[in-house]
CSV table of C-alpha atoms and ligand atoms in Angstrom, one decimal:
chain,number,residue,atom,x,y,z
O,1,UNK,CA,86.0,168.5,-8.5
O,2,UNK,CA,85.5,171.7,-10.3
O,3,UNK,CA,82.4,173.2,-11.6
O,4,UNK,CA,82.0,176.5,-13.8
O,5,UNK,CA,78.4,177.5,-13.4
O,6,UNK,CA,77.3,179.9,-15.9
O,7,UNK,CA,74.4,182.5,-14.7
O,8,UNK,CA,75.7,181.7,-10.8
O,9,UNK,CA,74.7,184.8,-10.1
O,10,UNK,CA,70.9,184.4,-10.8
O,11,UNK,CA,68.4,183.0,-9.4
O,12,UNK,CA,68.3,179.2,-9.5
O,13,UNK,CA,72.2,179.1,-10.3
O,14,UNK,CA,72.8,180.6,-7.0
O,15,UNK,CA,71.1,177.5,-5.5
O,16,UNK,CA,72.7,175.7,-7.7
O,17,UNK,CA,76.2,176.9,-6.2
O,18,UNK,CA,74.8,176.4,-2.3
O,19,UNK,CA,73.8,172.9,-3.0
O,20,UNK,CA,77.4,172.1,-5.3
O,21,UNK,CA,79.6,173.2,-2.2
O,22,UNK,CA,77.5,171.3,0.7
O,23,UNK,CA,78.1,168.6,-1.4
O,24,UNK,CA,81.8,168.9,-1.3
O,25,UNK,CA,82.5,170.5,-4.8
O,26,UNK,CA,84.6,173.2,-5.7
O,27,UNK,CA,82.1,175.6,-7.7
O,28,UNK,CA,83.4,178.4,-9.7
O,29,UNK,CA,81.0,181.6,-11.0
O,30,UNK,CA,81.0,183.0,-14.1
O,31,UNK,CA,78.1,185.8,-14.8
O,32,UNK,CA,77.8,189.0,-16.5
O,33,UNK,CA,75.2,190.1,-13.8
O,34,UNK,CA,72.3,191.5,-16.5
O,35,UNK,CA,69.8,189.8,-14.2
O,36,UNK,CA,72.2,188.5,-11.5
O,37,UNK,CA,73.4,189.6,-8.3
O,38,UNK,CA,76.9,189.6,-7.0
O,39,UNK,CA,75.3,189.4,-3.2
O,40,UNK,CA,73.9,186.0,-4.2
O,41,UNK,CA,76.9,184.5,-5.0
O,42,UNK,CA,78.2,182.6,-1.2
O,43,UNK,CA,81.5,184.2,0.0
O,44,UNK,CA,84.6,182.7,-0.8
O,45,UNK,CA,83.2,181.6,-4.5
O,46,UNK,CA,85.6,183.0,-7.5
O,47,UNK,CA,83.3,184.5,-9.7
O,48,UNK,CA,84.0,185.8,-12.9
O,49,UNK,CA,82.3,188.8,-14.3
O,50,UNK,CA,82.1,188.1,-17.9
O,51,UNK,CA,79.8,187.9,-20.9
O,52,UNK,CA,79.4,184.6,-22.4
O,53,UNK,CA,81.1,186.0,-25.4
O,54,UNK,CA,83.9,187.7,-24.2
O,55,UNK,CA,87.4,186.7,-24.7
O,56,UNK,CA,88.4,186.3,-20.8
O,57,UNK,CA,86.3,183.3,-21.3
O,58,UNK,CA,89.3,181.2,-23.0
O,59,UNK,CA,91.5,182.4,-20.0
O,60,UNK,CA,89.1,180.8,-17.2
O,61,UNK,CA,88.9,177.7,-19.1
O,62,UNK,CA,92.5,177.2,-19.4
O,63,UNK,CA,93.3,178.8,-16.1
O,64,UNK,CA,90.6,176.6,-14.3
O,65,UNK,CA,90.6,173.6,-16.1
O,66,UNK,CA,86.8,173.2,-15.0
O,67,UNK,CA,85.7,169.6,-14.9
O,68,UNK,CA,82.0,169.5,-15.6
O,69,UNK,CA,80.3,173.0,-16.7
O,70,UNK,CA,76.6,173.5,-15.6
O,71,UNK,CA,75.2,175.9,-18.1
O,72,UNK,CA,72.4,178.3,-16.5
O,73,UNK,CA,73.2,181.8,-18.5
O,74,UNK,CA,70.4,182.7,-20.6
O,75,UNK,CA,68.1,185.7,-21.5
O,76,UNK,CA,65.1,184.2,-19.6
O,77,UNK,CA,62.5,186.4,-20.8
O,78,UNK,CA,59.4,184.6,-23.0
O,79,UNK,CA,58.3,188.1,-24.1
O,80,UNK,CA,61.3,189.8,-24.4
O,81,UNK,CA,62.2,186.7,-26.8
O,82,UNK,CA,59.2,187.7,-28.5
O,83,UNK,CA,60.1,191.7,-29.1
O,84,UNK,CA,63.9,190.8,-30.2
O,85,UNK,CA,64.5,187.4,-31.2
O,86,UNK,CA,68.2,188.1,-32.1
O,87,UNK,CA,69.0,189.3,-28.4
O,88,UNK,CA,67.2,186.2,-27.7
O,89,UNK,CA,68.8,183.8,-30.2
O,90,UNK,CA,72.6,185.3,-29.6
O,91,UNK,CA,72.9,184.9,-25.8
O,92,UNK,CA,71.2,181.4,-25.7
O,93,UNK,CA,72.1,179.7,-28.6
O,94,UNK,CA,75.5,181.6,-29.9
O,95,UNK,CA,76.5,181.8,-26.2
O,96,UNK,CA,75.6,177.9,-25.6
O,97,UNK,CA,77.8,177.2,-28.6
O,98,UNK,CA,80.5,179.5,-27.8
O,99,UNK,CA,81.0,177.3,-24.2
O,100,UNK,CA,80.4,173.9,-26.0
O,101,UNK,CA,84.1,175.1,-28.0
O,102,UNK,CA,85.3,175.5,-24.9
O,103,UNK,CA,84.0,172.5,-23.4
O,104,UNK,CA,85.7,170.2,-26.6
O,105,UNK,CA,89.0,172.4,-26.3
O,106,UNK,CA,89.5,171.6,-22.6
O,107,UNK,CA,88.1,168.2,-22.5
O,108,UNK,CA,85.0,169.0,-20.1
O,109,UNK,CA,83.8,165.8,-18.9
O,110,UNK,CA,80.5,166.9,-18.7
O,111,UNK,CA,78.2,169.4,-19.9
O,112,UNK,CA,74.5,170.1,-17.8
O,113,UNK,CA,72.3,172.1,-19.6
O,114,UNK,CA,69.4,174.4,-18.4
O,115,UNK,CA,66.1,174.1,-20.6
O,116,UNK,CA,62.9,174.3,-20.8
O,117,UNK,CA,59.3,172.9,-20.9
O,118,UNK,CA,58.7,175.7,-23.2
O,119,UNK,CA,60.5,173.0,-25.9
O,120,UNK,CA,57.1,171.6,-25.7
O,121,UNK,CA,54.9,174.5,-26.5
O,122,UNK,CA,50.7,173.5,-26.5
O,123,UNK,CA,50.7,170.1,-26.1
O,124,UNK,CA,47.1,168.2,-26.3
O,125,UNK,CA,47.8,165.5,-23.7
O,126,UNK,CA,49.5,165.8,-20.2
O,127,UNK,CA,52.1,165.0,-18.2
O,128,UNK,CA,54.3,165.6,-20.7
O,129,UNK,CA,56.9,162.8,-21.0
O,130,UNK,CA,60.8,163.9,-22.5
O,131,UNK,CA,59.8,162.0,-26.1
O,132,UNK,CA,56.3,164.2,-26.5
O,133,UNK,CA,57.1,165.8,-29.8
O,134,UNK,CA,58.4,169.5,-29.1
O,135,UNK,CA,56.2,172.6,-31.0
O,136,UNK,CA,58.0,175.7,-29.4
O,137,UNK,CA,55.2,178.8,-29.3
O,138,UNK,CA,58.3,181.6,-28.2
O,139,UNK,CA,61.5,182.5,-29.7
O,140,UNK,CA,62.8,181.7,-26.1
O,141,UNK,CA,61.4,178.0,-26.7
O,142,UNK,CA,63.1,177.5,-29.9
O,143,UNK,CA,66.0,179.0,-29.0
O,144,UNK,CA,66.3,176.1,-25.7
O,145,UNK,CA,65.2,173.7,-28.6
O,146,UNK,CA,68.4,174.4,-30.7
O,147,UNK,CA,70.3,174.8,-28.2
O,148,UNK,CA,69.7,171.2,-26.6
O,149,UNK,CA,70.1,170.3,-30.8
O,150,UNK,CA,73.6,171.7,-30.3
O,151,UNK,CA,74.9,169.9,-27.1
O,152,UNK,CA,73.3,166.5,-29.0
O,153,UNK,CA,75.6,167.1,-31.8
O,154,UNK,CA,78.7,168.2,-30.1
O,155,UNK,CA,78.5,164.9,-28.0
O,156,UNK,CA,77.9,162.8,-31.5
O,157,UNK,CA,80.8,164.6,-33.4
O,158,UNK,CA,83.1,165.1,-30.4
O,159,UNK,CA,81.9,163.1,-28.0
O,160,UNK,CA,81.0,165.8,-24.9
O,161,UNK,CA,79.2,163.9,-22.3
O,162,UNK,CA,76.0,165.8,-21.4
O,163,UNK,CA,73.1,165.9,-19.6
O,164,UNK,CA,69.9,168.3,-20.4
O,165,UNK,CA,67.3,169.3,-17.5
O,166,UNK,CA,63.8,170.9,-19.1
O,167,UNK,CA,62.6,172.4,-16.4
O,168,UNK,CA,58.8,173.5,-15.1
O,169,UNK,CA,58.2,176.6,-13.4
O,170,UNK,CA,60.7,177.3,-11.4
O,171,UNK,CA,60.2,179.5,-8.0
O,172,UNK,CA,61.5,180.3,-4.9
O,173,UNK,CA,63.7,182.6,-2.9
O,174,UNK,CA,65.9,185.2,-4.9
O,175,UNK,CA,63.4,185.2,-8.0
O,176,UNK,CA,63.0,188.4,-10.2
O,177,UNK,CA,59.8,189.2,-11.7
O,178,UNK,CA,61.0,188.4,-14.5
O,179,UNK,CA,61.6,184.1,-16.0
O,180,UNK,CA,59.1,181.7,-16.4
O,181,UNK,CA,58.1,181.2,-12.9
O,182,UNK,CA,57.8,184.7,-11.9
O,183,UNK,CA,54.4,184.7,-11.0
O,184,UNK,CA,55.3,183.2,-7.6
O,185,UNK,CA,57.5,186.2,-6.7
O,186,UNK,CA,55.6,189.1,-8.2
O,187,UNK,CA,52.4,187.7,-6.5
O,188,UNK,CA,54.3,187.4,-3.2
O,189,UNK,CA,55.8,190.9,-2.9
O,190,UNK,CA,52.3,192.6,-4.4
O,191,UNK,CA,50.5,190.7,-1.9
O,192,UNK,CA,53.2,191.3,1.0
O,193,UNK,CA,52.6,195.3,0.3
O,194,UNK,CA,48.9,194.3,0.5
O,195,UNK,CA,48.4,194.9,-3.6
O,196,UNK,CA,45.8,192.7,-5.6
O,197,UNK,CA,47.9,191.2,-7.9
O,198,UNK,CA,47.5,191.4,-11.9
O,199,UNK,CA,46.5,188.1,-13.7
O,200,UNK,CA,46.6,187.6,-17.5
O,201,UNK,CA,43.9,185.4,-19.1
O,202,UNK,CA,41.0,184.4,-16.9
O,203,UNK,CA,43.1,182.2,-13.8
O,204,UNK,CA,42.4,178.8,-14.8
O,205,UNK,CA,45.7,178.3,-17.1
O,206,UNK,CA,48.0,175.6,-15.2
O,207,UNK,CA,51.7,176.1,-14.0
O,208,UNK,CA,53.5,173.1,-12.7
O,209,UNK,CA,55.4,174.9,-10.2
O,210,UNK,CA,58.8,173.1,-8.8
O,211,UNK,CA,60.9,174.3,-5.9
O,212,UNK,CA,64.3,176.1,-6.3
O,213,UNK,CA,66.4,173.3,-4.2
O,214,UNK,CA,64.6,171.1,-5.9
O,215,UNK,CA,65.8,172.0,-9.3
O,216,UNK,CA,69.4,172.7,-7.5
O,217,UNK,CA,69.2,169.2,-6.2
O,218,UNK,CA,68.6,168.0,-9.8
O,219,UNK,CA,71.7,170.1,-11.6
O,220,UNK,CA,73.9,168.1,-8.4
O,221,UNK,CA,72.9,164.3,-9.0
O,222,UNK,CA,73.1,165.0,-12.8
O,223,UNK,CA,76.8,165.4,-12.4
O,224,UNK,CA,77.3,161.7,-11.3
O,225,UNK,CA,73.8,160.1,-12.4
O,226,UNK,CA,72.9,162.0,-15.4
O,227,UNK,CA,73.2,160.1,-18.4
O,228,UNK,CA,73.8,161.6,-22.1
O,229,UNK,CA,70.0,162.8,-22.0
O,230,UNK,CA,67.0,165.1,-21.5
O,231,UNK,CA,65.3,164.7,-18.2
O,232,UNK,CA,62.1,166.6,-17.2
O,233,UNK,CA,62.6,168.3,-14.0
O,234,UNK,CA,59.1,169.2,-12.5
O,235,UNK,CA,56.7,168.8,-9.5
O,236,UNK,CA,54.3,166.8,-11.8
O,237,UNK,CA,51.0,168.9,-11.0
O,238,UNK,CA,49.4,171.3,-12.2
O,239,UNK,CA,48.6,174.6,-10.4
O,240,UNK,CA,46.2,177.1,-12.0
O,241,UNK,CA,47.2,180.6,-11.2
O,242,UNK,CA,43.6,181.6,-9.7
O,243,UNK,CA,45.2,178.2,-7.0
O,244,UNK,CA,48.0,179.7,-6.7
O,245,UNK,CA,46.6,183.0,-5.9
O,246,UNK,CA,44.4,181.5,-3.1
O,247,UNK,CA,47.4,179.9,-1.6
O,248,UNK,CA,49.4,182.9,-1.2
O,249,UNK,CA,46.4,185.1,-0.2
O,250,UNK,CA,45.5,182.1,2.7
O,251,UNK,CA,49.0,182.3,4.2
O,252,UNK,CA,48.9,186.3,4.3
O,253,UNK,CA,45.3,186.0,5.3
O,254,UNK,CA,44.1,188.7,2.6
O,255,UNK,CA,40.7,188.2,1.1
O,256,UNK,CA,41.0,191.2,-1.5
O,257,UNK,CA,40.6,189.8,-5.3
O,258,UNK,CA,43.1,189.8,-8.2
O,259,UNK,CA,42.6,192.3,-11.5
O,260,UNK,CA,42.2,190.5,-14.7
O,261,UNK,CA,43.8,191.2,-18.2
O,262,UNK,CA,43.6,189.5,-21.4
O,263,UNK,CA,45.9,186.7,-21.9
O,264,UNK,CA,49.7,187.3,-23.5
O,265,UNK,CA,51.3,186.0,-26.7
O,266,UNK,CA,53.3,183.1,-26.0
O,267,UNK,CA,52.0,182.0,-22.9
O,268,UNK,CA,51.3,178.0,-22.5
O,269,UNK,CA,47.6,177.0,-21.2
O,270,UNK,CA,48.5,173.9,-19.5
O,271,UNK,CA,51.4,172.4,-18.4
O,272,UNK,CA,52.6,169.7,-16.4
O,273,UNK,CA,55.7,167.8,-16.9
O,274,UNK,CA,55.7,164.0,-15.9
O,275,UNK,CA,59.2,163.5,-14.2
O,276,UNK,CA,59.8,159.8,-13.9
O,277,UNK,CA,62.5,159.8,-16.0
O,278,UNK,CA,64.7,162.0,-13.7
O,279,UNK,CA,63.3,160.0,-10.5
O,280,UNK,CA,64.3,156.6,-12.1
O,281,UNK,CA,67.3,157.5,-13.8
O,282,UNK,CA,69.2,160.8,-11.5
O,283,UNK,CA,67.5,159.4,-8.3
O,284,UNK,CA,65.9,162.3,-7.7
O,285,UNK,CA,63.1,163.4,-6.6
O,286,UNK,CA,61.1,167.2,-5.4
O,287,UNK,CA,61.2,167.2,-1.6
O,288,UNK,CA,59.2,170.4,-1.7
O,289,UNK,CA,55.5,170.7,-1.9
O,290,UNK,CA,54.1,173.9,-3.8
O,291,UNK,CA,52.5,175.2,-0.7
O,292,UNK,CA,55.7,174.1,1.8
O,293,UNK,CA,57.9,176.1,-1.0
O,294,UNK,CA,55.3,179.1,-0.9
O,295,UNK,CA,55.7,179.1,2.5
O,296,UNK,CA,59.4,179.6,2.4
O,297,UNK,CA,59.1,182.4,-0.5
O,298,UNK,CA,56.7,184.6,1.3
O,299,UNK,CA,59.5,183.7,4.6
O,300,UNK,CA,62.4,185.1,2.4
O,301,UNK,CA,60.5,188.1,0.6
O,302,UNK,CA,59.0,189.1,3.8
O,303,UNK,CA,62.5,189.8,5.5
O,304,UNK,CA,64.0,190.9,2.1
G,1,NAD,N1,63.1,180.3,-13.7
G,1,NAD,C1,62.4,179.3,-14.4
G,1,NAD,O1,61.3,179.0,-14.1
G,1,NAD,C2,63.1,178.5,-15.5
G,1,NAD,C3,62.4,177.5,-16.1
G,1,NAD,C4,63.0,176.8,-17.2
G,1,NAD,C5,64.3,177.1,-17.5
G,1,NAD,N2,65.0,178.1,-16.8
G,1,NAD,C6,66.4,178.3,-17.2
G,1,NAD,O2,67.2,178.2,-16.0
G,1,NAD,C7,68.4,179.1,-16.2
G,1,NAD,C8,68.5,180.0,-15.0
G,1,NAD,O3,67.3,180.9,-15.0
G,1,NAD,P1,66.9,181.8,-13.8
G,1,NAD,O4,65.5,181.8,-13.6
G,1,NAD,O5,67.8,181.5,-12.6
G,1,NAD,O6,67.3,183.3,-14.4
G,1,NAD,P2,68.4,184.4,-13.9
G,1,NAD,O7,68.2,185.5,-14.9
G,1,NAD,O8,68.2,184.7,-12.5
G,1,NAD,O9,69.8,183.7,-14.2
G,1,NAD,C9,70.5,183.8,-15.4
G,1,NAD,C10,71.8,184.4,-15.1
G,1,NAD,O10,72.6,184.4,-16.3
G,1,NAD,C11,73.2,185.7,-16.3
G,1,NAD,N3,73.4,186.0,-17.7
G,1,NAD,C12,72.5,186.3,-18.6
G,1,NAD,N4,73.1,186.5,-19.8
G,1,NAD,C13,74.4,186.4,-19.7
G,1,NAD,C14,75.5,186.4,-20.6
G,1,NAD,N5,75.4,186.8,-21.9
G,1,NAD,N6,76.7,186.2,-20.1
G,1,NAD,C15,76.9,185.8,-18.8
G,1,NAD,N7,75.9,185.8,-17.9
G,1,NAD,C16,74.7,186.0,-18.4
G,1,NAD,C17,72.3,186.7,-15.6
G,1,NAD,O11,73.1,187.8,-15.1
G,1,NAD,C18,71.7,185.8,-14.5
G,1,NAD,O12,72.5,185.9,-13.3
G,1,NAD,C19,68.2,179.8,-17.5
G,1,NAD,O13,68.9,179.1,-18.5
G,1,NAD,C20,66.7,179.7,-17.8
G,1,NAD,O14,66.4,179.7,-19.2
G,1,NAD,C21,64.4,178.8,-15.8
């Protein structure tokens, strides 16, 4: 079976692309390498180096004839989101819309979606469950929001199957500093060079970190389990950032302290998304612990 993974080249889609071809599928790469990497991408893959909105798009689809497309290409940036909304608004939601013509002109059978527990914005109570009401606090947030709006649509008016994954904080191996659960990585490699890392607000805001295989794993069983839905795709705890400084500094046995600054615009307090649905429904589950996937972070940056 053929896949098209959008943003293959990035972080979690590269996982994404491990996980589809030990799994027997035939995954195909298309990425315009802004924030990718063309060594990330497993030998042997086609990849495609092309901008969402480029014409050559029309020619993979008919060429390839993909039969389920995960979408993972985004601008990934909360502040970024915040300094040029358009940017922001073009890639993720034109770009999402651009592939679902695609998707209805070559009969797709399925479409996965990347998104994001920053649909939810400040919520009062937690875990968050996929029917909390949604109160984006970033462009990047709304953009996910109306994006996910989009797919809904497109499967009511022309009947694309889909399947949407909000993720938590993603982390692991390959990350940039950059996307939602960059903290992991920049902490790691200003720890590893023996730095005292930088933390916004005073600590005690909550992350609920999930592991990069973990989310791979998810994007796999969506394919055949995932129904025309959202499914929360989290470790369903939550981490505070002063925790998950003490976890990385234990490991590297460093007892310097962090530097505090004052708190960002856009950042969430709390967050901690309760992922029951995805366990009931994709038969999934996280097989990684945040410390077990610390572990292997610090492993991979250490020999980067
Ligand atoms: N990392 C997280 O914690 C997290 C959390 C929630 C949701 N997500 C979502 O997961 C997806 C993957 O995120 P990631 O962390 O792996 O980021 P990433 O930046 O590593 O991956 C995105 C990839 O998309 C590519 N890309 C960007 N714009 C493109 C365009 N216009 N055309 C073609 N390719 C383009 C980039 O080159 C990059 O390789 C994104 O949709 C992101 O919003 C990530």
């Amino acid at each position: 079976m053929k896949i098209l993974v959008t943003g293959g080249a990035g972080f979690i889609g590269s996982h994404v692309v491990e996980a589809l071809l030990k799994e027997g599928y035939t995954p195909i790469v298309l990425d315009d390498l802004s924030n990718g990497d063309i060594r990330n991408v497993p030998a042997g893959v086609k990849f495609y180096n092309t901008h969402l909105f480029s014409r050559k798009i029309r020619m993979i689809f008919k060429k390839e004839r993909p039969d389920i497309v995960i979408h993972l290409a985004a601008q990934i940036d909360v502040s970024k989101s915040i300094e040029d909304p358009v940017e922001d608004a073009m890639v993720n939601i034109v770009g999402t819309i651009k592939l679902l013509q695609y998707c209805k002109e070559y009969k797709v059978r399925k479409f996965i979606f990347s998104s994001s527990s920053a649909v939810y914005g400040e919520t009062v109570n937690l875990a968050i469950h996929e029917n909390t009401s949604t109160n984006p606090i970033s462009f990047y947030g709304t953009s996910k929001l109306v994006s996910e709006e989009y797919i809904e649509l497109f499967n009511k008016i022309h009947g694309i199957p889909y399947t949407i994954l909000r993720y938590a904080n993603v982390f692991g191996p390959r990350q940039k500093a950059d996307g939602e659960g960059g903290v992991v990585s920049i902490f790691i490699k200003q720890m590893l060079k023996g730095e005292a890392p930088l933390i916004f607000g005073d600590g005690n805001q909550t992350r609920d970190f999930v592991y990069v295989e973990d989310v791979a794993k998810a994007n796999v069983l969506a394919i055949k389990n995932g129904k025309n839905g959202i499914y929360n795709i989290s470790y369903n705890q939550q981490t505070s950032i002063n925790d998950l400084y003490n976890i990385i500094a234990q490991k590297l046995n460093l007892n310097h302290s962090p530097l505090y600054k004052p708190a960002r615009d856009g950042d969430i307090l709390h967050s901690q998304l309760d992922n029951h649905h995805a366990i009931e429904q994709l038969k999934w589950e996280p097989s990684w612990t945040v410390e077990s996937g610390i572990v292997k972070t610090i492993e991979y940056f250490a020999n980067e």
